[in-house]
Structures are given as C-alpha cells and as structure tokens.
mmCIF file of C-alpha atoms in Angstrom:
data_model
loop_
_atom_site.group_PDB
_atom_site.id
_atom_site.type_symbol
_atom_site.label_atom_id
_atom_site.label_comp_id
_atom_site.label_asym_id
_atom_site.label_seq_id
_atom_site.Cartn_x
_atom_site.Cartn_y
_atom_site.Cartn_z
ATOM 1 C CA UNK A 1 23.021 14.378 -19.197
ATOM 2 C CA UNK A 2 24.380 10.869 -19.506
ATOM 3 C CA UNK A 3 23.572 8.368 -16.788
ATOM 4 C CA UNK A 4 27.165 7.879 -15.654
ATOM 5 C CA UNK A 5 27.559 11.632 -15.115
ATOM 6 C CA UNK A 6 24.419 11.765 -12.996
ATOM 7 C CA UNK A 7 25.576 8.790 -10.966
ATOM 8 C CA UNK A 8 28.980 10.374 -10.436
ATOM 9 C CA UNK A 9 27.440 13.651 -9.220
ATOM 10 C CA UNK A 10 25.097 11.798 -6.859
ATOM 11 C CA UNK A 11 27.944 9.625 -5.537
ATOM 12 C CA UNK A 12 30.162 12.629 -4.823
ATOM 13 C CA UNK A 13 27.268 14.474 -3.176
ATOM 14 C CA UNK A 14 26.501 11.467 -0.962
ATOM 15 C CA UNK A 15 30.167 11.090 -0.003
ATOM 16 C CA UNK A 16 30.295 14.753 1.021
ATOM 17 C CA UNK A 17 27.032 14.306 2.935
ATOM 18 C CA UNK A 18 28.494 11.247 4.682
ATOM 19 C CA UNK A 19 31.543 13.252 5.688
ATOM 20 C CA UNK A 20 29.429 16.091 7.050
ATOM 21 C CA UNK A 21 27.185 13.663 8.925
ATOM 22 C CA UNK A 22 30.213 11.913 10.416
ATOM 23 C CA UNK A 23 31.683 15.237 11.487
ATOM 24 C CA UNK A 24 28.354 16.259 13.030
ATOM 25 C CA UNK A 25 27.927 12.956 14.850
ATOM 26 C CA UNK A 26 31.241 13.351 16.666
ATOM 27 C CA UNK A 27 29.505 15.633 19.158
ATOM 28 C CA UNK A 28 27.220 12.765 20.275
ATOM 29 C CA UNK A 29 27.991 10.683 23.332
ATOM 30 C CA UNK A 30 29.868 7.447 22.692
ATOM 31 C CA UNK A 31 26.759 5.271 22.934
ATOM 32 C CA UNK A 32 24.664 7.637 20.827
ATOM 33 C CA UNK A 33 27.296 7.544 18.063
ATOM 34 C CA UNK A 34 27.074 3.810 17.380
ATOM 35 C CA UNK A 35 23.982 3.590 15.169
ATOM 36 C CA UNK A 36 24.448 6.846 13.213
ATOM 37 C CA UNK A 37 28.090 5.989 12.580
ATOM 38 C CA UNK A 38 27.113 2.568 11.238
ATOM 39 C CA UNK A 39 24.550 4.140 8.887
ATOM 40 C CA UNK A 40 27.074 6.776 7.786
ATOM 41 C CA UNK A 41 29.659 4.083 6.996
ATOM 42 C CA UNK A 42 27.130 2.083 4.968
ATOM 43 C CA UNK A 43 26.125 5.225 3.045
ATOM 44 C CA UNK A 44 29.759 6.136 2.396
ATOM 45 C CA UNK A 45 30.652 2.623 1.200
ATOM 46 C CA UNK A 46 27.655 2.442 -1.138
ATOM 47 C CA UNK A 47 28.441 5.929 -2.464
ATOM 48 C CA UNK A 48 32.045 4.947 -3.058
ATOM 49 C CA UNK A 49 30.941 1.805 -4.919
ATOM 50 C CA UNK A 50 28.631 3.907 -7.096
ATOM 51 C CA UNK A 51 31.452 6.352 -7.775
ATOM 52 C CA UNK A 52 33.800 3.530 -8.775
ATOM 53 C CA UNK A 53 31.086 2.087 -11.029
ATOM 54 C CA UNK A 54 30.962 5.346 -13.000
ATOM 55 C CA UNK A 55 34.552 4.880 -14.187
ATOM 56 C CA UNK A 56 33.683 1.671 -16.046
ATOM 57 C CA UNK A 57 31.551 2.726 -19.006
ATOM 58 C CA UNK A 58 30.656 -0.920 -19.701
ATOM 59 C CA UNK A 59 28.340 -0.705 -16.695
ATOM 60 C CA UNK A 60 26.217 1.695 -18.697
ATOM 61 C CA UNK A 61 25.714 -0.465 -21.742
ATOM 62 C CA UNK A 62 22.674 -2.605 -22.288
ATOM 63 C CA UNK A 63 23.615 -6.024 -23.650
ATOM 64 C CA UNK A 64 21.065 -8.338 -25.211
ATOM 65 C CA UNK A 65 21.464 -11.600 -27.002
ATOM 66 C CA UNK A 66 19.722 -12.157 -30.293
ATOM 67 C CA UNK A 67 19.440 -15.425 -32.153
ATOM 68 C CA UNK A 68 19.830 -15.224 -35.916
ATOM 69 C CA UNK A 69 16.789 -17.013 -37.346
ATOM 70 C CA UNK A 70 18.636 -18.296 -40.410
ATOM 71 C CA UNK A 71 21.851 -19.593 -38.866
ATOM 72 C CA UNK A 72 20.805 -20.090 -35.228
ATOM 73 C CA UNK A 73 23.872 -18.102 -34.232
ATOM 74 C CA UNK A 74 23.706 -16.121 -30.977
ATOM 75 C CA UNK A 75 24.782 -12.494 -31.349
ATOM 76 C CA UNK A 76 25.235 -9.909 -28.647
ATOM 77 C CA UNK A 77 23.727 -6.518 -29.309
ATOM 78 C CA UNK A 78 25.216 -3.704 -27.249
ATOM 79 C CA UNK A 79 23.249 -0.524 -26.802
ATOM 80 C CA UNK A 80 24.121 2.562 -24.865
ATOM 81 C CA UNK A 81 22.057 2.962 -21.699
ATOM 82 C CA UNK A 82 19.167 5.304 -22.235
ATOM 83 C CA UNK A 83 19.006 8.640 -20.519
ATOM 84 C CA UNK A 84 16.292 8.577 -17.910
ATOM 85 C CA UNK A 85 13.793 11.381 -18.234
ATOM 86 C CA UNK A 86 10.962 12.233 -15.901
ATOM 87 C CA UNK A 87 7.603 12.945 -17.480
ATOM 88 C CA UNK A 88 5.127 15.521 -16.179
ATOM 89 C CA UNK A 89 3.371 12.951 -13.975
ATOM 90 C CA UNK A 90 6.712 11.945 -12.452
ATOM 91 C CA UNK A 91 7.615 15.559 -11.700
ATOM 92 C CA UNK A 92 4.235 15.998 -10.029
ATOM 93 C CA UNK A 93 4.858 12.909 -7.869
ATOM 94 C CA UNK A 94 8.284 14.169 -6.830
ATOM 95 C CA UNK A 95 6.827 17.551 -5.861
ATOM 96 C CA UNK A 96 4.015 15.931 -3.865
ATOM 97 C CA UNK A 97 6.519 13.634 -2.128
ATOM 98 C CA UNK A 98 8.717 16.585 -1.144
ATOM 99 C CA UNK A 99 5.701 18.556 0.116
ATOM 100 C CA UNK A 100 4.395 15.515 2.018
ATOM 101 C CA UNK A 101 7.816 15.056 3.630
ATOM 102 C CA UNK A 102 7.927 18.703 4.710
ATOM 103 C CA UNK A 103 4.390 18.416 6.103
ATOM 104 C CA UNK A 104 5.375 15.175 7.874
ATOM 105 C CA UNK A 105 8.338 16.809 9.597
ATOM 106 C CA UNK A 106 6.293 19.877 10.542
ATOM 107 C CA UNK A 107 3.191 18.032 11.786
ATOM 108 C CA UNK A 108 5.123 15.407 13.720
ATOM 109 C CA UNK A 109 5.488 17.683 16.753
ATOM 110 C CA UNK A 110 1.788 18.578 16.735
ATOM 111 C CA UNK A 111 0.064 15.301 15.908
ATOM 112 C CA UNK A 112 2.672 12.902 17.268
ATOM 113 C CA UNK A 113 5.267 10.727 15.618
ATOM 114 C CA UNK A 114 3.208 7.584 15.163
ATOM 115 C CA UNK A 115 0.019 9.175 13.843
ATOM 116 C CA UNK A 116 1.988 11.353 11.445
ATOM 117 C CA UNK A 117 4.118 8.408 10.292
ATOM 118 C CA UNK A 118 1.006 6.352 9.581
ATOM 119 C CA UNK A 119 -0.605 9.185 7.583
ATOM 120 C CA UNK A 120 2.635 9.924 5.708
ATOM 121 C CA UNK A 121 3.089 6.305 4.648
ATOM 122 C CA UNK A 122 -0.566 6.025 3.634
ATOM 123 C CA UNK A 123 -0.254 9.144 1.458
ATOM 124 C CA UNK A 124 2.960 7.870 -0.146
ATOM 125 C CA UNK A 125 1.423 4.471 -0.887
ATOM 126 C CA UNK A 126 -1.507 6.237 -2.507
ATOM 127 C CA UNK A 127 0.877 8.456 -4.479
ATOM 128 C CA UNK A 128 2.848 5.415 -5.627
ATOM 129 C CA UNK A 129 -0.430 3.905 -6.795
ATOM 130 C CA UNK A 130 -0.489 0.945 -4.433
ATOM 131 C CA UNK A 131 -3.984 -0.326 -5.167
ATOM 132 C CA UNK A 132 -4.234 -2.939 -2.433
ATOM 133 C CA UNK A 133 -6.166 -1.269 0.388
ATOM 134 C CA UNK A 134 -4.963 -3.839 2.926
ATOM 135 C CA UNK A 135 -1.346 -2.942 2.145
ATOM 136 C CA UNK A 136 -2.101 0.782 2.418
ATOM 137 C CA UNK A 137 -3.747 0.258 5.813
ATOM 138 C CA UNK A 138 -1.669 -2.441 7.487
ATOM 139 C CA UNK A 139 1.912 -1.778 6.332
ATOM 140 C CA UNK A 140 1.931 1.732 7.869
ATOM 141 C CA UNK A 141 0.184 0.325 10.957
ATOM 142 C CA UNK A 142 2.723 -2.472 11.454
ATOM 143 C CA UNK A 143 5.627 -0.157 10.671
ATOM 144 C CA UNK A 144 4.459 2.351 13.276
ATOM 145 C CA UNK A 145 3.879 -0.446 15.801
ATOM 146 C CA UNK A 146 7.333 -1.894 15.114
ATOM 147 C CA UNK A 147 9.022 1.489 15.545
ATOM 148 C CA UNK A 148 6.999 2.044 18.733
ATOM 149 C CA UNK A 149 8.125 -1.282 20.208
ATOM 150 C CA UNK A 150 11.762 -0.828 19.265
ATOM 151 C CA UNK A 151 12.236 2.807 20.213
ATOM 152 C CA UNK A 152 9.691 3.521 22.928
ATOM 153 C CA UNK A 153 9.486 0.152 24.687
ATOM 154 C CA UNK A 154 12.872 -1.544 24.259
ATOM 155 C CA UNK A 155 15.266 1.365 23.795
ATOM 156 C CA UNK A 156 13.167 3.901 25.755
ATOM 157 C CA UNK A 157 14.000 6.572 23.197
ATOM 158 C CA UNK A 158 11.535 9.446 23.247
ATOM 159 C CA UNK A 159 9.701 10.227 20.038
ATOM 160 C CA UNK A 160 7.864 13.453 19.271
ATOM 161 C CA UNK A 161 4.572 13.487 21.155
ATOM 162 C CA UNK A 162 1.608 15.389 19.853
ATOM 163 C CA UNK A 163 -2.034 15.674 20.751
ATOM 164 C CA UNK A 164 -2.784 12.073 19.720
ATOM 165 C CA UNK A 165 0.184 9.917 20.721
#
C-alpha cells in the first residue's frame, strides 16, 4: 500500500478516535474535562493536518539535488517515496511492545503505578536497543518521580496503588 494511503487511513482513524474521546469526555465534570479536551483537540488538529497532507502527492516525493560532474549544473532528481515495510525483527518488536503494554496495564493495579511504569519503560528501552545503562536506569526513574510529584503531590490525583507503592 502506498504511503499516502496509509497516512490517510491513520488520519481518518485518529479523527474518529478523537471524536469518540470527545464524546466520552463530556460526562466528566467541568474541571476534569480541561486536560483531556486539550489533548483531544491537539490530536484532532494533528490528524486533520496529516489528512490534508495526503491530498498533496508532492509531499510523498523524495527530492535530491545532484551536481553534474561535467557541467557543474545542479539537477533535481525526484523519486517516489518508498513503501515502508516491517521486517521480521520489527514485527517481533511490535508484538513485544503490545504484550508489554497489556502486561503494564494489568500489573499496574497489583504492583503499583510507579513500579510498573519504571519496569515498563526499562523493558521498552531495552527493546529499542538503548545501550546506555544510565539512560535505561535514570530516565524511567526521573519520569516516575516527575509523574509522582505532579499527580500525587501537586494535583493530589490518586494513582493505582499496589503492593509496592
């Protein structure tokens, strides 16, 4: 399938998802609607921009400049954008990411939000082949600490508590 067709399908899907999310968020209290509504609007705008991009086929052409060695003249070479394919390793990564996300959602209520978030991010960094051990250890740690401070301390929003946190 050509890239513009994939982008168009994704854009339409995300617009429908935005509409459903907006409809679902109407049942929230006025204060609880603010942040989700903002995120929904951003998602809808970005999806609409992607959809509009699909109608201009020039967006899907790869343009390079070549210099003719004999004349020194600059020529533009236009190539059609390549179709992106996922190799076997990529499919395996996608499957592991989906399974890790399902496990994350399931285990969150048993182990606690922050412990599960740390483990989930560590696993994803490993899956994405982040080789720097300090990044794999401290980015999930600081992310969990940041979320803890924002939601638990400042906003006093409860997060799923488990046996650890």
